[in-house]
PDB file of C-alpha atoms and ligand atoms in Angstrom:
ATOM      1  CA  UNK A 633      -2.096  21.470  -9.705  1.00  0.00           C
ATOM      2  CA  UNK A 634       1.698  21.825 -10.009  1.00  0.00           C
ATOM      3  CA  UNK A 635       3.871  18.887 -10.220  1.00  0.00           C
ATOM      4  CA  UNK A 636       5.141  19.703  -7.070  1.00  0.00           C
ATOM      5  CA  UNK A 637       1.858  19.215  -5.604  1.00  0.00           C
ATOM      6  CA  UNK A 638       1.321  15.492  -6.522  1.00  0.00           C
ATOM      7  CA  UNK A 639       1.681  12.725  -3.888  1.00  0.00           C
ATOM      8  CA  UNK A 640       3.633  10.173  -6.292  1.00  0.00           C
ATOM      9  CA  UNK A 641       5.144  10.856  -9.451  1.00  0.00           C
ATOM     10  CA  UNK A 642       6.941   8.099 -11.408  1.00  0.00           C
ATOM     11  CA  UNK A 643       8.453   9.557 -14.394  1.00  0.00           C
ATOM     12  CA  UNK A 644      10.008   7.113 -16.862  1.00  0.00           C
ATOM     13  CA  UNK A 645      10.842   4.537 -13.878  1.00  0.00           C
ATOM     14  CA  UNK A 646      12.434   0.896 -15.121  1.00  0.00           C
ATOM     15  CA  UNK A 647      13.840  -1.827 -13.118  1.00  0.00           C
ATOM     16  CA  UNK A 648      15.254  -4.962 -13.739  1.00  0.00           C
ATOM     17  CA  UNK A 649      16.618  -8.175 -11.323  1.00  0.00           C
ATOM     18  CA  UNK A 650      19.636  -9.322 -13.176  1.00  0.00           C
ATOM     19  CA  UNK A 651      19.025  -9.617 -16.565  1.00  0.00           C
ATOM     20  CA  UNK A 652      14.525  -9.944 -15.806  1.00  0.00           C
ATOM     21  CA  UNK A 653      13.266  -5.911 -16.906  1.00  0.00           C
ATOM     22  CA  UNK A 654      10.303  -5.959 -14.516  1.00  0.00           C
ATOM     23  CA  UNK A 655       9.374  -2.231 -14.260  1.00  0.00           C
ATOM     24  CA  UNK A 656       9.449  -0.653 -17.732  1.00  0.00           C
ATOM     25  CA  UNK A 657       8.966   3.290 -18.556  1.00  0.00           C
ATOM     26  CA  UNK A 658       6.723   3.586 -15.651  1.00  0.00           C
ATOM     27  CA  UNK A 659       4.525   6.677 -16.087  1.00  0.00           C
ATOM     28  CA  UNK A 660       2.335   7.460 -13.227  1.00  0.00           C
ATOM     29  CA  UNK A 661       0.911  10.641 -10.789  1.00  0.00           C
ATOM     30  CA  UNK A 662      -1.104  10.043  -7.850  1.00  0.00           C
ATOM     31  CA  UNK A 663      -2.850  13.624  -6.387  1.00  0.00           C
ATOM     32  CA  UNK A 664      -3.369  14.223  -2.924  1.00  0.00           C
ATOM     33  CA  UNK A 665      -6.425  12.007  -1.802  1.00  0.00           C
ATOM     34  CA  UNK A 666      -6.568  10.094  -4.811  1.00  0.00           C
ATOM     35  CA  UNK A 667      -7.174   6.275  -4.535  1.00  0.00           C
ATOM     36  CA  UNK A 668      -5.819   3.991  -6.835  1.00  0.00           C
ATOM     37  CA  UNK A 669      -6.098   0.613  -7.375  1.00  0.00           C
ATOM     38  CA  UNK A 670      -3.621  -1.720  -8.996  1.00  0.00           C
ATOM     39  CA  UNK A 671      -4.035  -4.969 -10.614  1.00  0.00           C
ATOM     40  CA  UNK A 672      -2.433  -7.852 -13.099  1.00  0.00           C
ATOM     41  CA  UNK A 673      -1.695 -11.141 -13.443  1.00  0.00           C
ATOM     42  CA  UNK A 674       0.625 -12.376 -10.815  1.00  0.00           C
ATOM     43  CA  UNK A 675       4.529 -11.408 -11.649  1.00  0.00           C
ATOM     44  CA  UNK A 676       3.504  -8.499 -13.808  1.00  0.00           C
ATOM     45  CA  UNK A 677       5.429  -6.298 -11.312  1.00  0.00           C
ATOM     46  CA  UNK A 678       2.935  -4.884  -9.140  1.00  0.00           C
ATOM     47  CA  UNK A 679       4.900  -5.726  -5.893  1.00  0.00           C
ATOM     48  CA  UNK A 680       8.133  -4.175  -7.260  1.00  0.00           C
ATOM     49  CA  UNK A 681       6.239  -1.238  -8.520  1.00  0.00           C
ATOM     50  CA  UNK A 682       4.388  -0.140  -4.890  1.00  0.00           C
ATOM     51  CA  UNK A 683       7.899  -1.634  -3.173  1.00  0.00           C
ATOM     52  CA  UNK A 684      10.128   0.871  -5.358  1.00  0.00           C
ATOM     53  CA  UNK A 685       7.671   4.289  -3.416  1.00  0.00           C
ATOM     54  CA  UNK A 686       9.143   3.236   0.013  1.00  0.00           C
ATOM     55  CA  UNK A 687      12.603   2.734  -1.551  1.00  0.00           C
ATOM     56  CA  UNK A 688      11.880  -1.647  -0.668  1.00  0.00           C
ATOM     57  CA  UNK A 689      13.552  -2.394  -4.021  1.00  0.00           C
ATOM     58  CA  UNK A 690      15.875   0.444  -5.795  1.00  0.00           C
ATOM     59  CA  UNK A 691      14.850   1.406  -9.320  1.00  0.00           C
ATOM     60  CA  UNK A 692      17.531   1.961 -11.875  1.00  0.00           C
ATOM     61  CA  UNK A 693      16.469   4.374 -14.253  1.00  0.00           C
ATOM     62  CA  UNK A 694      13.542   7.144 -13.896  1.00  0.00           C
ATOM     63  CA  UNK A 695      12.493   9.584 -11.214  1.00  0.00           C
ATOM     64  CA  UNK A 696      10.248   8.856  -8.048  1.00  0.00           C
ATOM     65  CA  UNK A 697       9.021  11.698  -6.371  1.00  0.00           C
ATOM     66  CA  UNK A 698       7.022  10.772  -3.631  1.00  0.00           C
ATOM     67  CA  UNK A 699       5.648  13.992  -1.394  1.00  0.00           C
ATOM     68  CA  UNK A 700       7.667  16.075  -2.985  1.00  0.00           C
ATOM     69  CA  UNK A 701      10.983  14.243  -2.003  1.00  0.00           C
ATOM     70  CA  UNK A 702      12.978  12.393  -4.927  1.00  0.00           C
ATOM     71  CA  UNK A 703      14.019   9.045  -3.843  1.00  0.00           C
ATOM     72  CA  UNK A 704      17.537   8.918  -4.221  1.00  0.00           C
ATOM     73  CA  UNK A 705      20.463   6.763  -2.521  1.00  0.00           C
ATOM     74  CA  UNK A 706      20.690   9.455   0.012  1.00  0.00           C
ATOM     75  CA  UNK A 707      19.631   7.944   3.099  1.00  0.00           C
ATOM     76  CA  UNK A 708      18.134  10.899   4.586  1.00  0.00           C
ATOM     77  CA  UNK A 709      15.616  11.180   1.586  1.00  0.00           C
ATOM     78  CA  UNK A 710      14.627   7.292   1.931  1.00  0.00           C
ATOM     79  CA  UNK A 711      13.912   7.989   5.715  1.00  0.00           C
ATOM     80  CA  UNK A 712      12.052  10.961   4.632  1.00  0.00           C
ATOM     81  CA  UNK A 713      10.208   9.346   2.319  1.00  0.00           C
ATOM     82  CA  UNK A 714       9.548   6.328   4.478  1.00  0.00           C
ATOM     83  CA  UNK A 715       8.208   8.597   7.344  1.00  0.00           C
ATOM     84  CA  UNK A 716       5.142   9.339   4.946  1.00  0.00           C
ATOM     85  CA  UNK A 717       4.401   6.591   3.734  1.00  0.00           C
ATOM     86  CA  UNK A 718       2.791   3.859   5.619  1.00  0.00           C
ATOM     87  CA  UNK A 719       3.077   0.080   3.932  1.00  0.00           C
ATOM     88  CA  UNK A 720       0.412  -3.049   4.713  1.00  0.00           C
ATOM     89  CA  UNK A 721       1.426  -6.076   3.479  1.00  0.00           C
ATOM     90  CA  UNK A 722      -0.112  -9.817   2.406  1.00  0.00           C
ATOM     91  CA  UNK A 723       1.598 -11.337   5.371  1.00  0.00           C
ATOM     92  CA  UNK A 724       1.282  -8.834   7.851  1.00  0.00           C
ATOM     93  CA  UNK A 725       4.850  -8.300   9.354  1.00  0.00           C
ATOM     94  CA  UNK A 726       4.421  -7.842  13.022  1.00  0.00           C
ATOM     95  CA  UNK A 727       6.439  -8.499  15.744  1.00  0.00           C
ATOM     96  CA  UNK A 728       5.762 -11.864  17.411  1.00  0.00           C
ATOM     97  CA  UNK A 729       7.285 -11.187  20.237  1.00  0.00           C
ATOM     98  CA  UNK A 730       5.534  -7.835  21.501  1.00  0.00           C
ATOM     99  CA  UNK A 731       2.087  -7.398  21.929  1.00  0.00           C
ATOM    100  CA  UNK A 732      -0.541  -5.655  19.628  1.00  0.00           C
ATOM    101  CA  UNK A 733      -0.254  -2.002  21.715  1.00  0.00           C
ATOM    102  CA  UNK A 734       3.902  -2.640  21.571  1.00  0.00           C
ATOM    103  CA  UNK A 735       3.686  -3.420  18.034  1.00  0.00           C
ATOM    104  CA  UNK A 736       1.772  -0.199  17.337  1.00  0.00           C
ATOM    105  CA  UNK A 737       3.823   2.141  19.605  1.00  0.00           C
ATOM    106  CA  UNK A 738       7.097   1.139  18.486  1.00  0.00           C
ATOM    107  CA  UNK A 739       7.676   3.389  15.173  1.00  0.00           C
ATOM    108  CA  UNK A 740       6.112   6.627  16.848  1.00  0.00           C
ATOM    109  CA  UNK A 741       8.944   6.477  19.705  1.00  0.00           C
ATOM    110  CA  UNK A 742      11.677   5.037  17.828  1.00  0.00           C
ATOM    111  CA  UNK A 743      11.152   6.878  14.545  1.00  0.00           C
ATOM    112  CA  UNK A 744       8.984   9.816  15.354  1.00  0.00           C
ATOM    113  CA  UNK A 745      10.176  10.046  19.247  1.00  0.00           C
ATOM    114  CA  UNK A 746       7.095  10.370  20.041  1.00  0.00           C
ATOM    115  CA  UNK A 747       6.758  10.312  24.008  1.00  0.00           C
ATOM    116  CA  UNK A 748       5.856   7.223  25.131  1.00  0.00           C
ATOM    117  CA  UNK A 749       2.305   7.953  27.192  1.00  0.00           C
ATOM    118  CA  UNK A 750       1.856  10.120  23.377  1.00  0.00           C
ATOM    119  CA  UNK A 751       2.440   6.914  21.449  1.00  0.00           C
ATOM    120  CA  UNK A 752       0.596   4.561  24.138  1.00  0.00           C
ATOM    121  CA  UNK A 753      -2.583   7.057  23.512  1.00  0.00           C
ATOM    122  CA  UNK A 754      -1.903   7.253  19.314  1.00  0.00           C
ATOM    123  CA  UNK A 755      -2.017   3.632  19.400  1.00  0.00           C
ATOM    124  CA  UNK A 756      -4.694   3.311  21.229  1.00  0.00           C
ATOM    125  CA  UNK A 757      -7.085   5.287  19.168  1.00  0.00           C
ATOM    126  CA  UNK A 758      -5.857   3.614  15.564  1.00  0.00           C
ATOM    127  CA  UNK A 759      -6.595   0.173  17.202  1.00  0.00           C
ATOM    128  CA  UNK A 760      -9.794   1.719  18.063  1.00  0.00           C
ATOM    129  CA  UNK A 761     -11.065   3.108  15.129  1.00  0.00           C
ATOM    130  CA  UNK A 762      -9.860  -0.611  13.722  1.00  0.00           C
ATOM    131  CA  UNK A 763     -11.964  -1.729  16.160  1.00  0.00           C
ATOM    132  CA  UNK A 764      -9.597  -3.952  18.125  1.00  0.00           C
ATOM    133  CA  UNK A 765      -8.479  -2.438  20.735  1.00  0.00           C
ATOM    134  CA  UNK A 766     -10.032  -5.078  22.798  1.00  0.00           C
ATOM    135  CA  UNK A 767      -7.040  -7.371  22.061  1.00  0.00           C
ATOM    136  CA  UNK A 768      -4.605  -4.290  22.583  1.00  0.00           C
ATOM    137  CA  UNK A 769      -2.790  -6.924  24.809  1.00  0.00           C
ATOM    138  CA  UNK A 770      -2.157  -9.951  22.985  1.00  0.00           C
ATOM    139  CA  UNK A 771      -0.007 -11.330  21.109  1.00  0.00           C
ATOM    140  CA  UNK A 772      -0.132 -11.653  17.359  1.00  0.00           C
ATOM    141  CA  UNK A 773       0.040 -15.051  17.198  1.00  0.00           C
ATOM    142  CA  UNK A 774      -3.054 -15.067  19.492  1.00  0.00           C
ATOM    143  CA  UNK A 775      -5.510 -13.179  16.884  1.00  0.00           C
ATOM    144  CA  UNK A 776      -6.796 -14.285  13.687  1.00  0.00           C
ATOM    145  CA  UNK A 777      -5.582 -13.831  10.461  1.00  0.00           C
ATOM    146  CA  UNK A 778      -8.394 -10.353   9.604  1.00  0.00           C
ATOM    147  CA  UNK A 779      -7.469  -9.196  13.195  1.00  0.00           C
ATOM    148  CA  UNK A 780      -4.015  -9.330  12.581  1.00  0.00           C
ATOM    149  CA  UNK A 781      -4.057  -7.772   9.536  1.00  0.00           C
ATOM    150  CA  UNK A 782      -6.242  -4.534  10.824  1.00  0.00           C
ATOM    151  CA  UNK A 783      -3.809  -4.545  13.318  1.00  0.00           C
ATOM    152  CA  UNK A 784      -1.009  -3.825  11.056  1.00  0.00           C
ATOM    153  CA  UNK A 785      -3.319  -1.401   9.783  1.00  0.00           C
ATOM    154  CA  UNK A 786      -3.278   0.609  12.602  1.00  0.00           C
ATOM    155  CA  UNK A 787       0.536   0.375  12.963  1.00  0.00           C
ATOM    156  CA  UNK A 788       0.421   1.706   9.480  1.00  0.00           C
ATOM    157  CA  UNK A 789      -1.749   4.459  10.681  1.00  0.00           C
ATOM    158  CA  UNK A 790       0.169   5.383  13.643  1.00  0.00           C
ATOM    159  CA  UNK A 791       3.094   7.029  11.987  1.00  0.00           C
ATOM    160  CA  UNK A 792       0.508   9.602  10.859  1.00  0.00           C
ATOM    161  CA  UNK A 793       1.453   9.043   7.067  1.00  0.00           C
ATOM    162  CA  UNK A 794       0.080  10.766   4.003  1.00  0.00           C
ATOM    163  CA  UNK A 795       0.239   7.921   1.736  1.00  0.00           C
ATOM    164  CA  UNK A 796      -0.581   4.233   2.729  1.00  0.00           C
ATOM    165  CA  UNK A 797      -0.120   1.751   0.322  1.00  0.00           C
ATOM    166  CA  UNK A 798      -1.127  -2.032   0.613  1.00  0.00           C
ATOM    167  CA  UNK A 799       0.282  -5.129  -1.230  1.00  0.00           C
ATOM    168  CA  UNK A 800      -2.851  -7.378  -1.790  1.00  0.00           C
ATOM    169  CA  UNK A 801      -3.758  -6.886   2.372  1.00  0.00           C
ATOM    170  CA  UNK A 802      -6.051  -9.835   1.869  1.00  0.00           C
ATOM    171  CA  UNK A 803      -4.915 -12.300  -0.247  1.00  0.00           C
ATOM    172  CA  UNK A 804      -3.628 -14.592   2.912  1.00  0.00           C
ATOM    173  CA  UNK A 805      -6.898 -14.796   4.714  1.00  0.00           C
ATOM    174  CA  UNK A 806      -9.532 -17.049   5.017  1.00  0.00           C
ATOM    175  CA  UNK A 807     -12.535 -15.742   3.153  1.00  0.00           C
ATOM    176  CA  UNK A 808     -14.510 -14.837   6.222  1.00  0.00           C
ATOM    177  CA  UNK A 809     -12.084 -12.104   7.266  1.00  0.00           C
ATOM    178  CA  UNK A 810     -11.688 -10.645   3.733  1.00  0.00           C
ATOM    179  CA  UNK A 811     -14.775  -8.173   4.871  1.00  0.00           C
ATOM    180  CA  UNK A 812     -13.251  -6.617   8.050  1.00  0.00           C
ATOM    181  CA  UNK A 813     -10.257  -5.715   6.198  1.00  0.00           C
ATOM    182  CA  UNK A 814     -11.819  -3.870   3.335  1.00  0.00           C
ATOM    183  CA  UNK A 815     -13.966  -2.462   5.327  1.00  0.00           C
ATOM    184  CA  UNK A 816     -11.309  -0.477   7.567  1.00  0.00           C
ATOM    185  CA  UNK A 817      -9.590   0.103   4.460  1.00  0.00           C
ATOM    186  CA  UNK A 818     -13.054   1.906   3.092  1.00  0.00           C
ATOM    187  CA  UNK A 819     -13.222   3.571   6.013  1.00  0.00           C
ATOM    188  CA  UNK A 820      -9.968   5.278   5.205  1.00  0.00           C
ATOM    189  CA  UNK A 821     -10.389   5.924   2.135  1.00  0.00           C
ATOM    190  CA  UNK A 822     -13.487   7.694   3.106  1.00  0.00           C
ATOM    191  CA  UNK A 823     -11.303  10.253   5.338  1.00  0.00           C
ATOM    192  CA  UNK A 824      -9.294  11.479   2.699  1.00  0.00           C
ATOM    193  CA  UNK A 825      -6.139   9.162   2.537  1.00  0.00           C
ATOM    194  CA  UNK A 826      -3.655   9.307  -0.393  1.00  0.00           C
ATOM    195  CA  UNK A 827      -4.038   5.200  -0.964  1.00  0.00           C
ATOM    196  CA  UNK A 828      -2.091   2.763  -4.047  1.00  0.00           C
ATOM    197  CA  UNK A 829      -3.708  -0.597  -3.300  1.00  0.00           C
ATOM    198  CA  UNK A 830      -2.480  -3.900  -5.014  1.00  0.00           C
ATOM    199  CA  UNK A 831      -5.892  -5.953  -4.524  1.00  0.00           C
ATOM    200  CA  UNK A 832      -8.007  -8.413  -6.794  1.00  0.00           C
ATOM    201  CA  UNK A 833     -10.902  -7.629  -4.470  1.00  0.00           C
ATOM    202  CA  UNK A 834     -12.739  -5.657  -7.085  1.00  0.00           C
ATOM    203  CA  UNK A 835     -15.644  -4.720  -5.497  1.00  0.00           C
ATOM    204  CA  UNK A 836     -13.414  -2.492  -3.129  1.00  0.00           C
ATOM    205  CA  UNK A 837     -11.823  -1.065  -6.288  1.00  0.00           C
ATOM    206  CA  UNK A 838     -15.577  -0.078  -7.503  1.00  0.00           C
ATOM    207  CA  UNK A 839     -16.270   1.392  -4.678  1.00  0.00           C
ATOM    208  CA  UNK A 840     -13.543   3.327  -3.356  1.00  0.00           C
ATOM    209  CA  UNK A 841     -10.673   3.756  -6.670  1.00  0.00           C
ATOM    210  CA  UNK A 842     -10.648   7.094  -8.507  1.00  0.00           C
ATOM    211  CA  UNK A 843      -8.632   5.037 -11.133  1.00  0.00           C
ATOM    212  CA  UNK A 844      -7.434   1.426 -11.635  1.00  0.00           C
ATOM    213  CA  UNK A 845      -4.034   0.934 -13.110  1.00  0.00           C
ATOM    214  CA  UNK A 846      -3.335  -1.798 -14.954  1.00  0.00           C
ATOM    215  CA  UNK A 847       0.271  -3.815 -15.304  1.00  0.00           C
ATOM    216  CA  UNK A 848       0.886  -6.111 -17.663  1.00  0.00           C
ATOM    217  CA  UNK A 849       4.544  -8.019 -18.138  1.00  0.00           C
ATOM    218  CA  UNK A 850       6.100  -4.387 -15.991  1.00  0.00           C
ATOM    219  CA  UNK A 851       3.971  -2.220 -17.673  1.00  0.00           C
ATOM    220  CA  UNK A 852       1.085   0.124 -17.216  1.00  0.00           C
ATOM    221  CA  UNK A 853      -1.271  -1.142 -20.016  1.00  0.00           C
ATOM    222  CA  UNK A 854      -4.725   0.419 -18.912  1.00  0.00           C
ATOM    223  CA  UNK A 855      -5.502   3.183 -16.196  1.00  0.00           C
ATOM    224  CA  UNK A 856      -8.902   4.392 -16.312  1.00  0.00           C
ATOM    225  CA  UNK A 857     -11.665   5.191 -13.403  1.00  0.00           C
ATOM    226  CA  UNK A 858     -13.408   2.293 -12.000  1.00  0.00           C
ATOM    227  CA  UNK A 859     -16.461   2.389 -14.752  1.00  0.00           C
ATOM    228  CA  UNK A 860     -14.571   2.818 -17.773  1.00  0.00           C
ATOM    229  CA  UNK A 861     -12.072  -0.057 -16.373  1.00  0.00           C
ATOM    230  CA  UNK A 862     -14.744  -2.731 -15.893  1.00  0.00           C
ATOM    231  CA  UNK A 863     -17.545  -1.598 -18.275  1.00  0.00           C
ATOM    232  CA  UNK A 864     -15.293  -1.013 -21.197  1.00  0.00           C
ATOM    233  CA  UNK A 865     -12.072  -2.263 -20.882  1.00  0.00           C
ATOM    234  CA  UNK A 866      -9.820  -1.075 -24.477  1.00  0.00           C
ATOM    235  CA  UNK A 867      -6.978  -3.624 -24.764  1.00  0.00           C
ATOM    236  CA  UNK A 868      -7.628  -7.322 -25.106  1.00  0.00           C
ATOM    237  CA  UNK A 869      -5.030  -8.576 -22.407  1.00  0.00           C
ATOM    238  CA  UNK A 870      -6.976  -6.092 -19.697  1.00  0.00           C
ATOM    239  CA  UNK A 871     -10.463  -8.162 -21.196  1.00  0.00           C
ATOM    240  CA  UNK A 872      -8.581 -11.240 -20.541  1.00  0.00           C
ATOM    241  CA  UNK A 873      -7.767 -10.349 -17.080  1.00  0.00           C
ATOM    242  CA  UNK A 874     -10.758  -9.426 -15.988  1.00  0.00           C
ATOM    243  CA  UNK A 875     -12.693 -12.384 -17.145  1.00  0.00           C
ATOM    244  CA  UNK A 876     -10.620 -14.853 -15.520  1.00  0.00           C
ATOM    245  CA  UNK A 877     -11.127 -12.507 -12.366  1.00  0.00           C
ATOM    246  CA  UNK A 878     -14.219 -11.722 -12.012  1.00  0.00           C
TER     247      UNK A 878
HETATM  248  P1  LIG B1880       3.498  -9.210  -8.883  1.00  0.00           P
HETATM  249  O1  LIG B1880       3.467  -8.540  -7.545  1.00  0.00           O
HETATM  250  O2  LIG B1880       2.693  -8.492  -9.925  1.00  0.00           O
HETATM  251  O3  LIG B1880       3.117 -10.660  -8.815  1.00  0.00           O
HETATM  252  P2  LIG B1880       6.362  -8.893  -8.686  1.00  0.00           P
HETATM  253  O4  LIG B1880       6.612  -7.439  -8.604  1.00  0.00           O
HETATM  254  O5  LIG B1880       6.424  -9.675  -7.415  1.00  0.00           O
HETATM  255  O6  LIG B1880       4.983  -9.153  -9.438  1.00  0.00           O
HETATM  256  O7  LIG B1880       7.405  -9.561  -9.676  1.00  0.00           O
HETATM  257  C1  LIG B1880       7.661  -9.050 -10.963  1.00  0.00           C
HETATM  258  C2  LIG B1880       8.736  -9.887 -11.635  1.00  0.00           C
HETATM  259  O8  LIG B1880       9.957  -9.723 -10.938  1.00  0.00           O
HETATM  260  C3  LIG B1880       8.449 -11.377 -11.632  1.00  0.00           C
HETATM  261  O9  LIG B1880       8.944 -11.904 -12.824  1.00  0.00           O
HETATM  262  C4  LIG B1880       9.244 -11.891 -10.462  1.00  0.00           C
HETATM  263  O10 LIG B1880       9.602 -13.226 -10.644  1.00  0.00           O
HETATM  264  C5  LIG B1880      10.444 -10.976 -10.460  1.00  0.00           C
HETATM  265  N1  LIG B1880      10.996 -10.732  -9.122  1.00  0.00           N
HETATM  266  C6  LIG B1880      10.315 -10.228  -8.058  1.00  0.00           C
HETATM  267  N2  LIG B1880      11.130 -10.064  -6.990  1.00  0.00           N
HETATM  268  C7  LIG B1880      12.345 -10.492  -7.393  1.00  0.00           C
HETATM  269  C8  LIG B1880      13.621 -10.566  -6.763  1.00  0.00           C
HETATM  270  N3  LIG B1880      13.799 -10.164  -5.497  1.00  0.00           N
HETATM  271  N4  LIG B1880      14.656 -11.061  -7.485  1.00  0.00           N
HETATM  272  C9  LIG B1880      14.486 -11.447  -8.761  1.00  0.00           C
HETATM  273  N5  LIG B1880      13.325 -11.388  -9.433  1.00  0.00           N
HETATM  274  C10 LIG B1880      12.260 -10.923  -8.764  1.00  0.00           C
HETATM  275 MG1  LIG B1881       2.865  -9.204  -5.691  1.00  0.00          MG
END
């Protein structure tokens, strides 16, 4: 596979708030399809790591490449990027005020200009296949935590990205609802989806990761496929980690 070819590629990236150096000599290719999964002790940069592929926080030094497009301060190739890439976060982010089907439409026509019947349809079926569309009327606020969060899911979806990446989708819910989550998010990796996931849940990361990556204090300590990760983990910190996790 050429370079060119690869989904992400972080050559060399660093960042730093202030004075903090948070991201350091980042090394990392995703291909096409892959699955990776990314863990480390809390403030070890994971969240400034998947926020720096959709151009959420700037890095300073390095190259990102994500489909093919260099992120650069050039507006056009951040909307470019962002247009692939679809983003799931802890707290999910929607829009209180507009209902779960307004919520999902509102990227495709705004962003896309998709049609609006087109994006009524395209939300439709996402909110379907996270099988939800049921509440395709309500309001956020009206819908638990799991169901909000496969909501945001399918707003995710609905920009037809190539890459989706997640920031620990399930750390805010109540342990009940940690199942329906992971289990859309199975689901998708199952069809193919290019997917960086920042989760602890490491039974999804057995089951779905083609590697797990590693971060320690900003940097990539460990990256191995799911076996080698858990079943014979090579630097003490990653041994740590893992004990007080699992
Ligand atoms: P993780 O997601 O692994 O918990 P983060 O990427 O959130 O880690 O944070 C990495 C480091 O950067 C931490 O030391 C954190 O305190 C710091 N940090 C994160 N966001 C900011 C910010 N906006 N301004 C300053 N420091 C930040
Ligand atoms: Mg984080």
């Amino acid at each position: 596979m050429t370079q060119s070819e690869k989904a992400i590629r972080m050559v060399g990236v660093n960042k730093w708030y202030g004075a903090t150096h948070v991201l350091r000599d980042i090394h990392l290719e995703v291909a096409p399809g892959e699955k990776l999964v990314l863990c480390g002790p809390s403030g070890s940069g994971k969240s400034t790591l998947i926020r720096c592929l959709n151009r959420l926080e700037r890095h300073q030094a390095g190259t990102i490449v994500v489909d093919g497009v260099e992120l650069t301060d050039d507006v056009k190739s951040i909307e470019g990027v962002r247009r692939e890439v679809g983003m799931v976060f802890q707290q999910f982010n929607l829009f209180p005020h507009l209902s779960v089907l307004e919520n999902c439409m509102l990227a495709p026509i705004h962003v896309r200009k998709t049609p609006k019947p087109e994006a009524r349809d395209l939300a439709l079926r996402y909110l379907e296949r996270v099988r939800i569309v049921e509440q395709a009327d309500k309001h956020p606020g009206q819908l638990s935590g799991g169901q909000q969060q496969r909501v945001a899911i399918a707003r995710a979806l609905c920009m037809k990205p190539k890459i989706m990446l997640f920031d620990e989708p399930t750390s805010a819910l109540d342990p009940e609802m940690v199942q329906e989550v992971l289990d859309c998010m199975v689901e998708l990796a199952r069809e193919g989806m290019t997917m960086l996931a920042v989760t602890h849940e490491m039974g999804f990361a057995k089951q779905v990761a083609d590697r797990v990556v590693f971060l320690d204090q900003g940097q990539i300590l460990e990256i191995a496929p799911p076996e080698a990760f858990f079943g014979a983990p090579r630097h003490e910190r990653t041994k740590a980690f893992l004990q007080r996790i699992l």
